[in-house]
mmCIF file of C-alpha atoms in Angstrom:
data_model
loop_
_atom_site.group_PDB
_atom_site.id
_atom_site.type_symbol
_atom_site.label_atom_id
_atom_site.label_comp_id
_atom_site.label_asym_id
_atom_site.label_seq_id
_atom_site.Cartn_x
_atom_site.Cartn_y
_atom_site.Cartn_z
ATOM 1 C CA UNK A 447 -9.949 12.918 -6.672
ATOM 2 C CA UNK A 448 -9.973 10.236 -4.105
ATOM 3 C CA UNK A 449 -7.323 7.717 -3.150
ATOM 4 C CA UNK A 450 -6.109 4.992 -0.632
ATOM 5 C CA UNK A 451 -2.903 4.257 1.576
ATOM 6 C CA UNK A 452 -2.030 0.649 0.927
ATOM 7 C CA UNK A 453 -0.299 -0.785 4.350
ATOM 8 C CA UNK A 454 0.700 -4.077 5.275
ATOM 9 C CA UNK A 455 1.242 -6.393 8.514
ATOM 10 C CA UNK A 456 4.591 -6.734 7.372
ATOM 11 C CA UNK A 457 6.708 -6.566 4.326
ATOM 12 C CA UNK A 458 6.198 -9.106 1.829
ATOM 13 C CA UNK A 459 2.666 -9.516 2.508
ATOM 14 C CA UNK A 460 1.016 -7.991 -1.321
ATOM 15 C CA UNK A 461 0.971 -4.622 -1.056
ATOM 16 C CA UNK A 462 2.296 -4.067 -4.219
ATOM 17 C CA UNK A 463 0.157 -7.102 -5.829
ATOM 18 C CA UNK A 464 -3.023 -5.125 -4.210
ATOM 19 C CA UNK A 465 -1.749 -1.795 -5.175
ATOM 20 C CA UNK A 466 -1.525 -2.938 -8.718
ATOM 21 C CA UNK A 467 -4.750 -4.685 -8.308
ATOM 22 C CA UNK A 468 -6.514 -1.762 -7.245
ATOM 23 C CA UNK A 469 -5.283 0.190 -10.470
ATOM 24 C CA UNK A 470 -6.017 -2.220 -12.880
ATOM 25 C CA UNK A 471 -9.531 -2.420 -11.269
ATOM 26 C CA UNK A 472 -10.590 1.286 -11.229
ATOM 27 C CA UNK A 473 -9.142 1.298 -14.932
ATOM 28 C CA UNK A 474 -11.209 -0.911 -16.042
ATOM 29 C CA UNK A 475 -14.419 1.496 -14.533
ATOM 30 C CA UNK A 476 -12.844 3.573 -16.718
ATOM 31 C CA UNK A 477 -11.508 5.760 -14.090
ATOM 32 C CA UNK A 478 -7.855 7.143 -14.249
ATOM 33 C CA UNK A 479 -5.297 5.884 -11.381
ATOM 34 C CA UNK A 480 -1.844 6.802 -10.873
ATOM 35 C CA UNK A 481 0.255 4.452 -7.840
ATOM 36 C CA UNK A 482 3.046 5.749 -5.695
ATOM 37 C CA UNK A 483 5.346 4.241 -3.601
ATOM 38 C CA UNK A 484 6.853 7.660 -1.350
ATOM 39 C CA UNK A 485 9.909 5.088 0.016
ATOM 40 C CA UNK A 486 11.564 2.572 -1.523
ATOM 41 C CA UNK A 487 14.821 0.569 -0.595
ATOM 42 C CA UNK A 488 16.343 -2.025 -2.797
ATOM 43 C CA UNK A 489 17.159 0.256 -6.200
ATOM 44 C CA UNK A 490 19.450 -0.195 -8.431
ATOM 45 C CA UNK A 491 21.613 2.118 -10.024
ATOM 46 C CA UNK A 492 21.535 2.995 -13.682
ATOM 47 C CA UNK A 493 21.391 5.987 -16.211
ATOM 48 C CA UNK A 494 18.706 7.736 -14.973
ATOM 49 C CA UNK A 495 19.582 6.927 -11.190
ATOM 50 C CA UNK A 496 18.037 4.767 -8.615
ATOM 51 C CA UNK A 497 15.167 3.074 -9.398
ATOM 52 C CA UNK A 498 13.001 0.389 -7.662
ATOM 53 C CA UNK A 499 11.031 -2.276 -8.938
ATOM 54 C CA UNK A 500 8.150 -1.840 -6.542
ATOM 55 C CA UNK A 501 7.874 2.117 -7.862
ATOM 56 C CA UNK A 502 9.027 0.852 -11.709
ATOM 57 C CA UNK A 503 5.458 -1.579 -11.617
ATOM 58 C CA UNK A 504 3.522 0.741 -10.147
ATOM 59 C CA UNK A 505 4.752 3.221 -12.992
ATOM 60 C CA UNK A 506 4.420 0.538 -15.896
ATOM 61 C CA UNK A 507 0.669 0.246 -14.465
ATOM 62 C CA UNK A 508 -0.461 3.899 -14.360
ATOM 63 C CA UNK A 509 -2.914 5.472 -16.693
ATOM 64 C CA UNK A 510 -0.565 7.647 -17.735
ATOM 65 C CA UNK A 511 2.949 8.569 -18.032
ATOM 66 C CA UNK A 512 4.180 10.643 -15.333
ATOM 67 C CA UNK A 513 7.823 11.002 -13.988
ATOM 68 C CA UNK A 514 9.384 8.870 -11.578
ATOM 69 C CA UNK A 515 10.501 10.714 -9.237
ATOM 70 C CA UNK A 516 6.597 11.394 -8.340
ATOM 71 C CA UNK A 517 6.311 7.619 -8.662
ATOM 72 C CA UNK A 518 8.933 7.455 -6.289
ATOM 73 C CA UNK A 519 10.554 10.391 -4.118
ATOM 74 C CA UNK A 520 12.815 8.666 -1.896
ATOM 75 C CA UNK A 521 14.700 5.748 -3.226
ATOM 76 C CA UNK A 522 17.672 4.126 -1.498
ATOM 77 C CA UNK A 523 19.580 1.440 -2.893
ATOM 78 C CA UNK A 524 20.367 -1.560 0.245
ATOM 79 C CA UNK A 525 17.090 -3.953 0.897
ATOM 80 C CA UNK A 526 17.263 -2.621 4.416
ATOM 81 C CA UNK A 527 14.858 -0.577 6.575
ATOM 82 C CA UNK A 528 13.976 2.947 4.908
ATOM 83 C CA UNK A 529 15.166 5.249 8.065
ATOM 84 C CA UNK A 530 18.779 3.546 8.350
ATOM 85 C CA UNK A 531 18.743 3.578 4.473
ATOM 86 C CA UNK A 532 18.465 7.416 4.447
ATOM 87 C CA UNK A 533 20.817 7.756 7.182
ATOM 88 C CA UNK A 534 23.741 5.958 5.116
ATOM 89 C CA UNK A 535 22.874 8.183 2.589
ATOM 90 C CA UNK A 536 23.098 11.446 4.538
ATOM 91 C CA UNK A 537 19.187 12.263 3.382
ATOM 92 C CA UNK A 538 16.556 12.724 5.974
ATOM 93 C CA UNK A 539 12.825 11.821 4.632
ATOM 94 C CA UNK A 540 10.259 14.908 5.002
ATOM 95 C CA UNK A 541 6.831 15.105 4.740
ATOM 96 C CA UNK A 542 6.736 18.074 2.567
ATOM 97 C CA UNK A 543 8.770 16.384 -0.386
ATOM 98 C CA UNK A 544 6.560 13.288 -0.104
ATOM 99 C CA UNK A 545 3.149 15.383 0.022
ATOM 100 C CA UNK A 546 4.414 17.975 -3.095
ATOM 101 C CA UNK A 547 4.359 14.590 -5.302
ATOM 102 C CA UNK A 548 0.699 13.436 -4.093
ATOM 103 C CA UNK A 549 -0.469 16.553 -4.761
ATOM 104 C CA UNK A 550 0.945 16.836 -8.677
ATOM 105 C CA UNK A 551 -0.084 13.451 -8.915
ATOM 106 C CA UNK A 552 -3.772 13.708 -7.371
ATOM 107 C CA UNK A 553 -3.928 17.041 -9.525
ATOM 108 C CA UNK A 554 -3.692 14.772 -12.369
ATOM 109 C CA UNK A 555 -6.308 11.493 -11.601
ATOM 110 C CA UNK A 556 -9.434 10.198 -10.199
ATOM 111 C CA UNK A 557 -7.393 7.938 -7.432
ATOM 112 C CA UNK A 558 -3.914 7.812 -6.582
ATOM 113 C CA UNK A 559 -2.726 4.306 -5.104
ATOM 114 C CA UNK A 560 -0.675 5.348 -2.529
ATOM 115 C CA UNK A 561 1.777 2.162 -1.460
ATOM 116 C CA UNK A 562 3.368 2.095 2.186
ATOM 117 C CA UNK A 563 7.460 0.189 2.387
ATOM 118 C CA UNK A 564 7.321 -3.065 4.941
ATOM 119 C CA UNK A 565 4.739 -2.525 7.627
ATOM 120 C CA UNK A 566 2.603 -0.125 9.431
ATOM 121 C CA UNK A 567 5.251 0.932 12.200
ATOM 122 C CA UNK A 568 8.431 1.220 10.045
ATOM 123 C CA UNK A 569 10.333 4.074 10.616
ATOM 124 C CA UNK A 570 11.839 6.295 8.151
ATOM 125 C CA UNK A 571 13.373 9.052 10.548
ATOM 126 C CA UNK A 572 13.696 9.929 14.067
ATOM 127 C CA UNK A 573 9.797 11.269 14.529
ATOM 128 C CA UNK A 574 8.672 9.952 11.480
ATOM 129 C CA UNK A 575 7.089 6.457 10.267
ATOM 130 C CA UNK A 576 5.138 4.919 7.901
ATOM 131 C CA UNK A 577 1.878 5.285 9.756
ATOM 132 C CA UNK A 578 2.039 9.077 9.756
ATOM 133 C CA UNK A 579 1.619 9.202 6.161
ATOM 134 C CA UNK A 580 -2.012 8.483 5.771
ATOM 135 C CA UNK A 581 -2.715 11.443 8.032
ATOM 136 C CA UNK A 582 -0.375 13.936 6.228
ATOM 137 C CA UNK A 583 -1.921 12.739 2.849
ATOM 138 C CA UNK A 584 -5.595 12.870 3.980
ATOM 139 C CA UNK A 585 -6.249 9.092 2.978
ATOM 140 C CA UNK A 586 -8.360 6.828 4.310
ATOM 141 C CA UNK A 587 -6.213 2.904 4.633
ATOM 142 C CA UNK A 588 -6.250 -0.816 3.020
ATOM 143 C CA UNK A 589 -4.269 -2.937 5.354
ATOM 144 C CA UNK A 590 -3.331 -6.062 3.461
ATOM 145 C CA UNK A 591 -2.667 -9.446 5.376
ATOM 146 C CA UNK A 592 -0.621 -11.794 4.999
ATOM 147 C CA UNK A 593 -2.455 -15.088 5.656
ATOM 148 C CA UNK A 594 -0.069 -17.479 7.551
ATOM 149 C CA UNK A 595 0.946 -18.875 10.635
ATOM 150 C CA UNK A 596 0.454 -16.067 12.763
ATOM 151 C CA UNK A 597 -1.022 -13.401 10.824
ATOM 152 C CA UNK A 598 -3.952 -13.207 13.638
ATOM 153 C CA UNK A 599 -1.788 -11.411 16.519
ATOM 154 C CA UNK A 600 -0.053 -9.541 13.331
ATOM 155 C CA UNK A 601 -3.330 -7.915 12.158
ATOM 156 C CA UNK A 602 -5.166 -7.388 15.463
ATOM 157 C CA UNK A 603 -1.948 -5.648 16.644
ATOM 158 C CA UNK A 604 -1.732 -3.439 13.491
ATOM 159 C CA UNK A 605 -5.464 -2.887 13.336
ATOM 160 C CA UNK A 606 -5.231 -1.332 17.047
ATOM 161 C CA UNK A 607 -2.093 0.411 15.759
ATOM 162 C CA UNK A 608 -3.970 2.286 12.861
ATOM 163 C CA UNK A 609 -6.878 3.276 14.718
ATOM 164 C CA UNK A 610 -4.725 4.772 17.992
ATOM 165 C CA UNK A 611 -3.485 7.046 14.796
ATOM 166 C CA UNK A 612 -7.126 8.124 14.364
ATOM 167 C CA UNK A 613 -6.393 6.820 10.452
ATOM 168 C CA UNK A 614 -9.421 5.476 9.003
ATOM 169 C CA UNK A 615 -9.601 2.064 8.237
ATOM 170 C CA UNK A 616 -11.586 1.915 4.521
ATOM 171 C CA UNK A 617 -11.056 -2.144 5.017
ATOM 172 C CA UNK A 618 -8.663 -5.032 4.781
ATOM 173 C CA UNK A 619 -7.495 -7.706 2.027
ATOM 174 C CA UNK A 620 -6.335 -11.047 3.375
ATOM 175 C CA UNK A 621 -3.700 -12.666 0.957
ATOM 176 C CA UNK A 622 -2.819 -16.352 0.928
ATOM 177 C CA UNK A 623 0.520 -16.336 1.437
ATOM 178 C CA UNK A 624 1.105 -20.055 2.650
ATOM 179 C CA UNK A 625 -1.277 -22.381 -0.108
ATOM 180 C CA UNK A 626 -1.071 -25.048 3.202
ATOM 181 C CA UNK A 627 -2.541 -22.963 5.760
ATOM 182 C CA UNK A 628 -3.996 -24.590 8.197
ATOM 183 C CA UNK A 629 -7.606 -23.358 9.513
ATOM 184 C CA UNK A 630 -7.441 -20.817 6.257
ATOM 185 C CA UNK A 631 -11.009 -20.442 6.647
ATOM 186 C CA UNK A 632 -11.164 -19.995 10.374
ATOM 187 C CA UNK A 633 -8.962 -18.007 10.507
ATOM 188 C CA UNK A 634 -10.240 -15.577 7.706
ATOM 189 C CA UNK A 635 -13.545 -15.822 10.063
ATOM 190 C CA UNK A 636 -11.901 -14.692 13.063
ATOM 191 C CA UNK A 637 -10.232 -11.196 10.776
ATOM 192 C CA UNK A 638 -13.700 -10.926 9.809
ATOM 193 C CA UNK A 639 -15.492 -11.251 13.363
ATOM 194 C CA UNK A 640 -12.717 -8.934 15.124
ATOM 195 C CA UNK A 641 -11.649 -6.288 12.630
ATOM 196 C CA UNK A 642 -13.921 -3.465 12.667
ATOM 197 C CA UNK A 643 -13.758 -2.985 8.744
ATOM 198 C CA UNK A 644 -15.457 -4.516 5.767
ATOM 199 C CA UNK A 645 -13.124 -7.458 4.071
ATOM 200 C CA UNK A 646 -13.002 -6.259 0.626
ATOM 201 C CA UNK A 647 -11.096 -9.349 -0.526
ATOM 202 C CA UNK A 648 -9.538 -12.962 -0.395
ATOM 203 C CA UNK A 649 -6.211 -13.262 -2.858
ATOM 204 C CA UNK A 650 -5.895 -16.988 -3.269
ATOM 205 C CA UNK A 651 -2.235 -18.158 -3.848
ATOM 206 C CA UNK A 652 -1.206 -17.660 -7.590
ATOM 207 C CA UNK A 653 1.630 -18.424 -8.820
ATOM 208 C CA UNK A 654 2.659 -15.955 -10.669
ATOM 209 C CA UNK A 655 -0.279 -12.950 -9.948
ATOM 210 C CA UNK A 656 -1.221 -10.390 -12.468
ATOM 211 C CA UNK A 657 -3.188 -7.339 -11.724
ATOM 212 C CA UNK A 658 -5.711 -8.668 -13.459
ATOM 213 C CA UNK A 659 -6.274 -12.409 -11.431
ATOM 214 C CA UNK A 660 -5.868 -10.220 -8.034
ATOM 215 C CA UNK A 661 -8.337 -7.764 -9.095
ATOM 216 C CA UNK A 662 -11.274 -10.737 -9.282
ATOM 217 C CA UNK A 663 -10.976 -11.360 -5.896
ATOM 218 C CA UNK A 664 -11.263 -7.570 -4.515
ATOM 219 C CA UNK A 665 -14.896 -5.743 -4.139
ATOM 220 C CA UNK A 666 -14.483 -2.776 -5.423
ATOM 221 C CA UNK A 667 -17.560 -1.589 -4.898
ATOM 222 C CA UNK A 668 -16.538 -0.896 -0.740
ATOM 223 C CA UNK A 669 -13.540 1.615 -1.526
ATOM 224 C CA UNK A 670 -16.037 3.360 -4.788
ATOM 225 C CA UNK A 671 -18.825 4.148 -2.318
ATOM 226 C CA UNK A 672 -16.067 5.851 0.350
ATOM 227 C CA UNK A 673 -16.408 9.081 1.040
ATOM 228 C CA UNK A 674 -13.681 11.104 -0.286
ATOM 229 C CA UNK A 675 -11.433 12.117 2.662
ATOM 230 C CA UNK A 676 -10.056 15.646 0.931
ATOM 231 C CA UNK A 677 -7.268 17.658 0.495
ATOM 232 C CA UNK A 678 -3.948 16.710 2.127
ATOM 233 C CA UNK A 679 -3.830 16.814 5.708
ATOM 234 C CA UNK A 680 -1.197 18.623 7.803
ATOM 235 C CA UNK A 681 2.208 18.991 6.243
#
C-alpha cells in the first residue's frame, strides 16, 4: 500500500479537485484507490447523519464501496474552522479514531488519498492540527497551490512550515485559481526555482473540472516512483 496527504495553502485552493484527480489517475493504471477526508465541516444533516460533500465525492470516486464513516470520521455541520466546530459539539478530535480508519482503509487498496480541511496550520484541538497528520499516518505530502495574487509568500511560508514538521514533501500542484493572473508564468517559475520539490502539475482554470480534465495535467509518474513511507507512524 502506499498513499499521499493532500494539503493546501489555504482552503479553497483544489484539494479536493487534486484528491479526486489523483484517484481517477491511479485507476486508470489500474491500481485500486480509496480517498479520505479525516475532518470535515459544512455537513448536512439527513437519515444516515452528517455528511459532507467533500467526503460524499471522494466516496462516489473510490474503487470501491466502503462506509462513510471511514470516508469521513469527524464531520461537523457549521462551514467554520474544524477545532471550534468540535468544540460546539462537545467532541474532541483524536488521532487514534482518525488512524483506526486509514488503517481499514489502507488494509483494503494500493493508495489511499488522504485529503487535509483548509490549510496546513489549521487546528482541530488544543495540541492538535492538520499538519500532524501526515506524521501520525506515515505519508509522505502534495501541497496544492492556489495560483493568485499572493500565493508566493502563501507557499514559501507553508513549504517552510511542512518541512520544520520533518513531513516529506513528495511535491506540489499549482492550480489556476484566478484565469487573469498576472505574471502566471513567472510566478509558476519562481515555485519552481524555490520549492525544494518536483512540480508534478499545472491545473489550468476549468470551468467546471472533472477528475478526469485535472488528471491530464498531473505527472503521475513522480508520486508512482516514491518510495513507500510504511506503516502508520506514532499514534
Amino acid at each position: 500500500m502506499s498513499g499521499v496527504f493532500v494539503t493546501g495553502t489555504d482552503t479553497g485552493v483544489g484539494k479536493t479537485e487534486v484528491s479526486l484527480a489523483l484517484l481517477y489517475a491511479l485507476q486508470a493504471r489500474g491500481l485500486s484507490a480509496l480517498g479520505m477526508k479525516p475532518v470535515a465541516s459544512d455537513g448536512e444533516a439527513g437519515a444516515q447523519g452528517l455528511r459532507c460533500d467533500d467526503a460524499l465525492r471522494l466516496q462516489a470516486q473510490n474503487s470501491f464501496q466502503v462506509p462513510y464513516e471511514l470516508v469521513n470520521p469527524y464531520a461537523f455541520e457549521p462551514a467554520i474552522a474544524p477545532h471550534i466546530a468540535a468544540g460546539e459539539a462537545g467532541v474532541e478530535i483524536e488521532l487514534a479514531r482518525i488512524g483506526a480508519a486509514y488503517d481499514q482503509l489502507a488494509a483494503q487498496a494500493d493508495w489511499v488519498i488522504v485529503e487535509g480541511v483548509g490549510g496546513w496550520r489549521v487546528p482541530l484541538g488544543p495540541s492538535l492540527s492538520v499538519s500532524d497528520l501526515p506524521t501520525a499516518l506515515g505519508l509522505p505530502v502534495v501541497l496544492v497551490i492556489g495560483l493568485r495574487l499572493g500565493c508566493l509568500s502563501h507557499s514559501l511560508l507553508t513549504v517552510e512550515s511542512i518541512r520544520a514538521q520533518q513531513a516529506h514533501l513528495a511535491g506540489w500542484v499549482g492550480n489556476l485559481l484566478d484565469p487573469d493572473m498576472r505574471a502566471r508564468d513567472e510566478n509558476i517559475a519562481t515555485l519552481a526555482a524555490l520549492i525544494d520539490a518536483p512540480n508534478l502539475g499545472v491545473v489550468p482554470w476549468i470551468e467546471n473540472p472533472s477528475a478526469e480534465a485535472v488528471a491530464e495535467h498531473l505527472d503521475l509518474d513522480i508520486l508512482l516512483s516514491e518510495r513507500p513511507m510504511g506503516a502508520s507512524g506514532a499514534r
